[in-house]
PDB file of C-alpha atoms and ligand atoms in Angstrom:
ATOM      1  CA  MET A   1     -14.398 -18.946   8.368  1.00 45.00           C
ATOM      2  CA  MET A   2     -14.583 -16.229   5.674  1.00 63.00           C
ATOM      3  CA  ASN A   3     -15.752 -17.443   2.200  1.00 70.00           C
ATOM      4  CA  PHE A   4     -15.455 -14.691  -0.178  1.00 78.00           C
ATOM      5  CA  THR A   5     -15.537 -15.066  -3.939  1.00 85.00           C
ATOM      6  CA  GLN A   6     -16.075 -10.417  -4.870  1.00 89.00           C
ATOM      7  CA  LEU A   7     -15.076  -8.368  -3.172  1.00 94.00           C
ATOM      8  CA  VAL A   8     -15.112  -4.661  -3.967  1.00 98.00           C
ATOM      9  CA  LEU A   9     -11.068  -2.847  -3.388  1.00 98.00           C
ATOM     10  CA  ALA A  10     -11.350   0.401  -1.575  1.00 98.00           C
ATOM     11  CA  SER A  11      -8.449   2.024  -3.760  1.00 98.00           C
ATOM     12  CA  HIS A  12      -8.393   4.063  -7.458  1.00 97.00           C
ATOM     13  CA  ASN A  13      -4.546   3.210  -7.347  1.00 97.00           C
ATOM     14  CA  ALA A  14      -3.886   1.713 -10.144  1.00 96.00           C
ATOM     15  CA  GLY A  15      -0.829  -0.481  -9.676  1.00 98.00           C
ATOM     16  CA  LYS A  16      -2.223  -1.662  -5.883  1.00 98.00           C
ATOM     17  CA  LEU A  17      -5.314  -3.868  -7.925  1.00 97.00           C
ATOM     18  CA  LYS A  18      -2.688  -5.471  -9.984  1.00 97.00           C
ATOM     19  CA  GLU A  19      -0.414  -6.626  -7.081  1.00 98.00           C
ATOM     20  CA  LEU A  20      -3.193  -7.469  -4.933  1.00 97.00           C
ATOM     21  CA  GLN A  21      -5.336  -9.601  -7.640  1.00 96.00           C
ATOM     22  CA  ALA A  22      -1.880 -10.891  -8.332  1.00 96.00           C
ATOM     23  CA  MET A  23      -1.609 -12.382  -4.657  1.00 96.00           C
ATOM     24  CA  LEU A  24      -4.985 -13.044  -4.196  1.00 92.00           C
ATOM     25  CA  GLY A  25      -4.924 -15.544  -7.408  1.00 90.00           C
ATOM     26  CA  GLU A  26      -8.737 -16.459  -8.448  1.00 87.00           C
ATOM     27  CA  SER A  27     -10.273 -17.351  -6.389  1.00 84.00           C
ATOM     28  CA  VAL A  28     -11.406 -13.942  -5.665  1.00 90.00           C
ATOM     29  CA  HIS A  29     -12.550 -11.670  -8.166  1.00 92.00           C
ATOM     30  CA  LEU A  30     -11.571  -7.729  -7.034  1.00 95.00           C
ATOM     31  CA  ARG A  31     -13.310  -5.393  -8.273  1.00 96.00           C
ATOM     32  CA  SER A  32     -11.879  -1.876  -8.399  1.00 96.00           C
ATOM     33  CA  ILE A  33     -14.344   0.652  -6.331  1.00 98.00           C
ATOM     34  CA  GLY A  34     -13.782   2.966  -9.451  1.00 97.00           C
ATOM     35  CA  GLU A  35     -16.592  -0.109 -11.067  1.00 96.00           C
ATOM     36  CA  PHE A  36     -18.845   2.042  -8.283  1.00 97.00           C
ATOM     37  CA  SER A  37     -18.040   5.862  -8.327  1.00 97.00           C
ATOM     38  CA  SER A  38     -15.302   8.138  -9.716  1.00 96.00           C
ATOM     39  CA  VAL A  39     -14.794  10.408  -6.154  1.00 96.00           C
ATOM     40  CA  GLU A  40     -12.472   9.469  -3.965  1.00 96.00           C
ATOM     41  CA  PRO A  41     -12.725  10.033   0.616  1.00 97.00           C
ATOM     42  CA  GLU A  42     -11.012  12.520   2.259  1.00 97.00           C
ATOM     43  CA  GLU A  43      -8.418  10.488   3.914  1.00 98.00           C
ATOM     44  CA  THR A  44      -9.558  12.067   7.140  1.00 98.00           C
ATOM     45  CA  GLY A  45      -7.523   9.528   9.866  1.00 98.00           C
ATOM     46  CA  LEU A  46      -4.174   9.865  11.733  1.00 98.00           C
ATOM     47  CA  SER A  47      -2.758   6.240  11.141  1.00 98.00           C
ATOM     48  CA  PHE A  48      -3.490   4.074   8.476  1.00 98.00           C
ATOM     49  CA  VAL A  49      -5.211   1.706  10.148  1.00 98.00           C
ATOM     50  CA  GLU A  50      -8.017   4.695  10.849  1.00 98.00           C
ATOM     51  CA  ASN A  51      -7.503   5.633   7.222  1.00 98.00           C
ATOM     52  CA  ALA A  52      -7.753   2.123   5.991  1.00 98.00           C
ATOM     53  CA  ILE A  53     -11.129   1.695   7.851  1.00 98.00           C
ATOM     54  CA  LEU A  54     -13.040   4.709   6.218  1.00 98.00           C
ATOM     55  CA  LYS A  55     -11.887   3.764   2.154  1.00 98.00           C
ATOM     56  CA  ALA A  56     -12.889   0.099   3.523  1.00 98.00           C
ATOM     57  CA  ARG A  57     -16.315   1.216   5.138  1.00 98.00           C
ATOM     58  CA  ASN A  58     -16.898   3.935   2.395  1.00 98.00           C
ATOM     59  CA  ALA A  59     -16.047   1.169  -0.762  1.00 98.00           C
ATOM     60  CA  SER A  60     -18.833  -0.840   1.187  1.00 98.00           C
ATOM     61  CA  ARG A  61     -22.301   1.184   1.305  1.00 98.00           C
ATOM     62  CA  ILE A  62     -21.664   2.686  -2.353  1.00 98.00           C
ATOM     63  CA  SER A  63     -20.918  -0.771  -3.497  1.00 97.00           C
ATOM     64  CA  GLY A  64     -23.130  -3.375  -1.396  1.00 96.00           C
ATOM     65  CA  LEU A  65     -19.882  -5.681  -1.681  1.00 96.00           C
ATOM     66  CA  PRO A  66     -17.908  -6.571   1.059  1.00 97.00           C
ATOM     67  CA  ALA A  67     -14.504  -4.338   0.222  1.00 98.00           C
ATOM     68  CA  LEU A  68     -11.089  -4.843   1.003  1.00 98.00           C
ATOM     69  CA  ALA A  69      -8.880  -1.575   1.838  1.00 98.00           C
ATOM     70  CA  ASP A  70      -4.994  -1.288   1.499  1.00 98.00           C
ATOM     71  CA  ASP A  71      -3.809   2.497   3.113  1.00 98.00           C
ATOM     72  CA  SER A  72       0.315   2.678   2.882  1.00 98.00           C
ATOM     73  CA  GLY A  73       2.495   4.808   2.928  1.00 98.00           C
ATOM     74  CA  LEU A  74       6.466   5.050   3.490  1.00 99.00           C
ATOM     75  CA  ALA A  75       8.403   6.041   7.098  1.00 98.00           C
ATOM     76  CA  VAL A  76      11.420   7.198   6.427  1.00 99.00           C
ATOM     77  CA  ASP A  77      13.602   7.255   9.123  1.00 98.00           C
ATOM     78  CA  PHE A  78      15.503  10.496   9.403  1.00 98.00           C
ATOM     79  CA  LEU A  79      12.115  12.165   9.168  1.00 98.00           C
ATOM     80  CA  GLY A  80      10.684  10.809  12.303  1.00 98.00           C
ATOM     81  CA  GLY A  81       8.436   8.693   9.372  1.00 98.00           C
ATOM     82  CA  ALA A  82       7.259  11.202   7.193  1.00 98.00           C
ATOM     83  CA  PRO A  83       6.036  11.119   4.524  1.00 98.00           C
ATOM     84  CA  GLY A  84       3.696   8.056   6.249  1.00 98.00           C
ATOM     85  CA  ILE A  85       0.062   8.607   5.570  1.00 98.00           C
ATOM     86  CA  TYR A  86       0.209  11.397   3.453  1.00 98.00           C
ATOM     87  CA  SER A  87       3.209   9.550   1.466  1.00 98.00           C
ATOM     88  CA  ALA A  88       0.260  10.298  -2.155  1.00 98.00           C
ATOM     89  CA  ARG A  89       0.236  13.720  -0.416  1.00 97.00           C
ATOM     90  CA  TYR A  90       3.842  15.098  -0.289  1.00 98.00           C
ATOM     91  CA  ALA A  91       4.262  16.811  -3.107  1.00 98.00           C
ATOM     92  CA  ASP A  92       0.477  18.704  -2.196  1.00 96.00           C
ATOM     93  CA  GLY A  93      -1.875  16.460  -4.685  1.00 93.00           C
ATOM     94  CA  LYS A  94       0.597  16.432  -8.271  1.00 97.00           C
ATOM     95  CA  GLY A  95       1.725  12.883  -8.442  1.00 96.00           C
ATOM     96  CA  ASP A  96       4.049  10.234  -7.901  1.00 97.00           C
ATOM     97  CA  ALA A  97       7.092  12.277  -9.200  1.00 98.00           C
ATOM     98  CA  ALA A  98       6.836  15.270  -8.119  1.00 98.00           C
ATOM     99  CA  ASN A  99       6.894  12.839  -4.649  1.00 98.00           C
ATOM    100  CA  ASN A 100       9.463  11.060  -5.719  1.00 98.00           C
ATOM    101  CA  ALA A 101      11.930  14.230  -6.698  1.00 98.00           C
ATOM    102  CA  LYS A 102      10.214  16.128  -3.293  1.00 98.00           C
ATOM    103  CA  LEU A 103      11.685  13.039  -1.216  1.00 98.00           C
ATOM    104  CA  LEU A 104      15.583  13.240  -3.008  1.00 98.00           C
ATOM    105  CA  ASP A 105      15.349  17.261  -2.688  1.00 98.00           C
ATOM    106  CA  VAL A 106      14.230  17.080   1.262  1.00 98.00           C
ATOM    107  CA  LEU A 107      16.503  14.074   2.377  1.00 98.00           C
ATOM    108  CA  LYS A 108      20.048  15.738  -0.540  1.00 98.00           C
ATOM    109  CA  ASP A 109      22.289  16.328   2.001  1.00 97.00           C
ATOM    110  CA  VAL A 110      21.838  12.917   4.060  1.00 98.00           C
ATOM    111  CA  PRO A 111      24.524  10.484   4.113  1.00 98.00           C
ATOM    112  CA  GLU A 112      23.149   6.059   3.338  1.00 97.00           C
ATOM    113  CA  ALA A 113      23.481   5.688   7.057  1.00 97.00           C
ATOM    114  CA  GLU A 114      20.920   7.365   7.910  1.00 98.00           C
ATOM    115  CA  ARG A 115      18.786   6.983   4.944  1.00 98.00           C
ATOM    116  CA  GLY A 116      16.744   3.553   6.238  1.00 98.00           C
ATOM    117  CA  ALA A 117      12.713   3.988   5.818  1.00 99.00           C
ATOM    118  CA  GLN A 118       9.804   1.176   5.642  1.00 98.00           C
ATOM    119  CA  PHE A 119       6.942   0.631   3.354  1.00 99.00           C
ATOM    120  CA  VAL A 120       3.895   0.778   5.544  1.00 99.00           C
ATOM    121  CA  CYS A 121       0.452  -1.645   4.743  1.00 99.00           C
ATOM    122  CA  VAL A 122      -2.305  -2.596   6.140  1.00 99.00           C
ATOM    123  CA  LEU A 123      -5.015  -4.282   4.218  1.00 98.00           C
ATOM    124  CA  ALA A 124      -8.599  -3.972   6.880  1.00 98.00           C
ATOM    125  CA  LEU A 125     -11.772  -5.685   5.447  1.00 98.00           C
ATOM    126  CA  VAL A 126     -14.915  -5.171   6.019  1.00 98.00           C
ATOM    127  CA  ARG A 127     -18.026  -8.037   5.283  1.00 97.00           C
ATOM    128  CA  HIS A 128     -20.073  -5.150   5.073  1.00 97.00           C
ATOM    129  CA  ALA A 129     -19.680  -0.411   6.080  1.00 98.00           C
ATOM    130  CA  ASP A 130     -21.051  -0.702   9.735  1.00 98.00           C
ATOM    131  CA  ASP A 131     -19.376  -3.938   9.925  1.00 98.00           C
ATOM    132  CA  PRO A 132     -18.028  -3.688  14.474  1.00 98.00           C
ATOM    133  CA  LEU A 133     -15.433  -6.124  13.656  1.00 98.00           C
ATOM    134  CA  PRO A 134     -12.506  -5.339  10.451  1.00 98.00           C
ATOM    135  CA  ILE A 135      -9.421  -7.686  10.091  1.00 98.00           C
ATOM    136  CA  LEU A 136      -6.848  -5.501   9.662  1.00 98.00           C
ATOM    137  CA  CYS A 137      -3.985  -7.012   8.835  1.00 98.00           C
ATOM    138  CA  GLU A 138      -0.032  -5.084   8.634  1.00 98.00           C
ATOM    139  CA  GLY A 139       3.182  -5.692   7.188  1.00 98.00           C
ATOM    140  CA  LEU A 140       5.700  -3.301   6.648  1.00 98.00           C
ATOM    141  CA  TRP A 141       9.652  -3.838   4.859  1.00 98.00           C
ATOM    142  CA  HIS A 142      12.441  -2.060   5.718  1.00 98.00           C
ATOM    143  CA  GLY A 143      14.892  -0.504   3.280  1.00 98.00           C
ATOM    144  CA  ARG A 144      16.684   2.423   1.783  1.00 98.00           C
ATOM    145  CA  ILE A 145      15.669   5.700   0.258  1.00 99.00           C
ATOM    146  CA  LEU A 146      18.569   5.762  -3.163  1.00 98.00           C
ATOM    147  CA  THR A 147      20.542   9.054  -4.125  1.00 98.00           C
ATOM    148  CA  GLN A 148      18.239   8.686  -7.295  1.00 98.00           C
ATOM    149  CA  ALA A 149      15.511   6.658  -9.040  1.00 98.00           C
ATOM    150  CA  SER A 150      16.354   4.001 -10.880  1.00 98.00           C
ATOM    151  CA  GLY A 151      13.936   0.863 -12.604  1.00 98.00           C
ATOM    152  CA  GLU A 152      10.347   1.540 -13.946  1.00 98.00           C
ATOM    153  CA  HIS A 153       8.852  -1.098 -11.669  1.00 98.00           C
ATOM    154  CA  GLY A 154       6.138  -1.133  -9.503  1.00 98.00           C
ATOM    155  CA  PHE A 155       4.772   2.824  -9.004  1.00 98.00           C
ATOM    156  CA  GLY A 156       5.286   5.109  -6.725  1.00 98.00           C
ATOM    157  CA  TYR A 157       7.829   5.073  -3.842  1.00 99.00           C
ATOM    158  CA  ASP A 158       9.390   1.773  -5.466  1.00 98.00           C
ATOM    159  CA  PRO A 159      12.476   3.785  -8.129  1.00 98.00           C
ATOM    160  CA  LEU A 160      13.456   5.250  -4.684  1.00 99.00           C
ATOM    161  CA  PHE A 161      13.513   1.910  -2.304  1.00 99.00           C
ATOM    162  CA  TRP A 162      16.731  -0.008  -2.714  1.00 98.00           C
ATOM    163  CA  VAL A 163      15.726  -3.703  -1.107  1.00 98.00           C
ATOM    164  CA  PRO A 164      18.382  -4.812   1.124  1.00 98.00           C
ATOM    165  CA  GLU A 165      17.451  -8.776   0.245  1.00 97.00           C
ATOM    166  CA  ARG A 166      17.891  -8.438  -3.680  1.00 98.00           C
ATOM    167  CA  GLU A 167      20.625  -5.594  -3.725  1.00 98.00           C
ATOM    168  CA  CYS A 168      18.637  -4.286  -6.410  1.00 98.00           C
ATOM    169  CA  SER A 169      15.787  -1.074  -6.302  1.00 98.00           C
ATOM    170  CA  SER A 170      12.389  -2.404  -5.352  1.00 98.00           C
ATOM    171  CA  ALA A 171      11.401  -0.938  -9.368  1.00 98.00           C
ATOM    172  CA  GLU A 172      13.602  -3.220 -10.196  1.00 98.00           C
ATOM    173  CA  LEU A 173      12.893  -5.784  -9.515  1.00 98.00           C
ATOM    174  CA  SER A 174      10.625  -8.121 -11.123  1.00 98.00           C
ATOM    175  CA  PRO A 175       6.711  -8.097  -9.965  1.00 98.00           C
ATOM    176  CA  SER A 176       5.765 -11.950  -9.157  1.00 98.00           C
ATOM    177  CA  ASP A 177       9.083 -10.823  -7.077  1.00 98.00           C
ATOM    178  CA  LYS A 178       8.359  -7.816  -5.164  1.00 98.00           C
ATOM    179  CA  ASN A 179       4.595 -10.427  -4.693  1.00 98.00           C
ATOM    180  CA  LEU A 180       6.527 -12.122  -1.973  1.00 98.00           C
ATOM    181  CA  ILE A 181       8.283 -10.030  -0.209  1.00 98.00           C
ATOM    182  CA  SER A 182       6.463  -6.330  -0.573  1.00 98.00           C
ATOM    183  CA  HIS A 183       4.764  -4.790   2.603  1.00 98.00           C
ATOM    184  CA  ARG A 184       1.844  -5.209   0.704  1.00 98.00           C
ATOM    185  CA  ALA A 185       2.376  -9.254   0.131  1.00 98.00           C
ATOM    186  CA  ARG A 186       2.787  -8.950   3.788  1.00 98.00           C
ATOM    187  CA  ALA A 187       0.171  -8.047   5.008  1.00 98.00           C
ATOM    188  CA  MET A 188      -1.770 -10.204   2.170  1.00 98.00           C
ATOM    189  CA  ASP A 189       0.469 -12.817   3.982  1.00 97.00           C
ATOM    190  CA  LEU A 190      -1.173 -12.508   6.792  1.00 97.00           C
ATOM    191  CA  LEU A 191      -4.987 -12.169   5.578  1.00 96.00           C
ATOM    192  CA  ARG A 192      -5.445 -15.156   3.856  1.00 93.00           C
ATOM    193  CA  GLN A 193      -3.932 -16.590   6.665  1.00 94.00           C
ATOM    194  CA  ARG A 194      -6.657 -15.354   8.067  1.00 94.00           C
ATOM    195  CA  LEU A 195      -9.111 -15.235   5.838  1.00 90.00           C
ATOM    196  CA  GLY A 196      -8.952 -19.952   5.910  1.00 88.00           C
ATOM    197  CA  LEU A 197      -6.803 -19.060   2.243  1.00 82.00           C
ATOM    198  CA  LYS A 198      -4.273 -21.301   3.160  1.00 71.00           C
TER     199      LYS A 198
HETATM  200  O1  LIG B 201      -5.959   5.083  -1.908  1.00 81.35           O
HETATM  201  P1  LIG B 201      -6.632   5.164  -2.945  1.00 81.35           P
HETATM  202  O2  LIG B 201      -7.228   4.820  -3.326  1.00 81.35           O
HETATM  203  O3  LIG B 201      -5.855   3.717  -2.171  1.00 81.35           O
HETATM  204  O4  LIG B 201      -4.782   4.979  -3.587  1.00 81.35           O
HETATM  205  P2  LIG B 201      -3.446   5.674  -3.357  1.00 81.35           P
HETATM  206  O5  LIG B 201      -1.945   5.497  -3.677  1.00 81.35           O
HETATM  207  O6  LIG B 201      -3.920   7.360  -2.998  1.00 81.35           O
HETATM  208  O7  LIG B 201      -2.610   5.424  -1.307  1.00 81.35           O
HETATM  209  P3  LIG B 201      -2.671   5.932   0.088  1.00 81.35           P
HETATM  210  O8  LIG B 201      -3.834   6.798  -0.223  1.00 81.35           O
HETATM  211  O9  LIG B 201      -2.274   4.349   0.807  1.00 81.35           O
HETATM  212  O10 LIG B 201      -1.248   6.102  -0.314  1.00 81.35           O
HETATM  213  C1  LIG B 201      -0.341   5.105  -0.421  1.00 81.35           C
HETATM  214  C2  LIG B 201       1.204   6.257  -0.869  1.00 81.35           C
HETATM  215  O11 LIG B 201       2.183   5.607  -0.548  1.00 81.35           O
HETATM  216  C3  LIG B 201       2.687   4.639  -2.186  1.00 81.35           C
HETATM  217  N1  LIG B 201       3.202   3.806  -2.158  1.00 81.35           N
HETATM  218  C4  LIG B 201       2.182   2.663  -1.537  1.00 81.35           C
HETATM  219  N2  LIG B 201       2.637   1.546  -1.559  1.00 81.35           N
HETATM  220  C5  LIG B 201       3.071   1.300  -2.939  1.00 81.35           C
HETATM  221  C6  LIG B 201       4.169   0.462  -3.956  1.00 81.35           C
HETATM  222  O12 LIG B 201       3.851  -1.113  -2.915  1.00 81.35           O
HETATM  223  N3  LIG B 201       5.549   1.065  -4.153  1.00 81.35           N
HETATM  224  C7  LIG B 201       5.625   2.273  -4.125  1.00 81.35           C
HETATM  225  N4  LIG B 201       4.752   3.756  -2.891  1.00 81.35           N
HETATM  226  C8  LIG B 201       3.691   2.521  -2.672  1.00 81.35           C
HETATM  227  C9  LIG B 201       1.841   5.000  -3.383  1.00 81.35           C
HETATM  228  O13 LIG B 201       2.947   6.130  -4.344  1.00 81.35           O
HETATM  229  C10 LIG B 201       1.551   6.848  -2.212  1.00 81.35           C
HETATM  230  O14 LIG B 201       1.906   7.653  -3.025  1.00 81.35           O
HETATM  231 MG1  LIG B 202      -5.444   8.014  -1.084  1.00 81.35          MG
END
């Protein structure tokens, strides 16, 4: 069993840091890689797993600490799984609002029954930069893409993601509710089990 009191989170996304820290509780202090460097590594992998490992190794190398990375995104059935690993870059780096506007536009003539999608989260934990055995945990969250944005909570694509089990958008869930059922929550559940944290 591994025991971490301090981990660096290999992410520049404040929304992820908030959610992951809330899920981990007080026993583990997540330090942002932003404390050590403002340079974001290029996400050159072809899968969530590859990008998560790449980000974790980079953060561990820079900080000298064990590192946790989260590579996540939205896979839309009608688009064959796009934007997938390119979710953050879907509108060429113009940010969340532009990503959401582009997705709504691309799907504007697609009927409800064909708007299925899943959020994907892969967490990778490395003990050191060259760790040959990263811990990998995946979580999926099934839903549907709305035809207009709704809700103010969360980040990224949350306002467009309909959550069938709650009958609201992901951005209409309270943060604590999202953290119980999201793709990230599912991946974190597995990670906690692997680390013997529960
Ligand atoms: O790579 P880091 O620095 O961690 O930050 P990032 O925001 O670039 O993160 P990713 O490369 O993993 O891209 C994730 C994309 O998927 C979106 N996303 C991931 N989880 C989400 C969630 O819980 N709710 C809404 N959107 C989410 C997010 O907004 C990004 O557009
Ligand atoms: Mg990224």
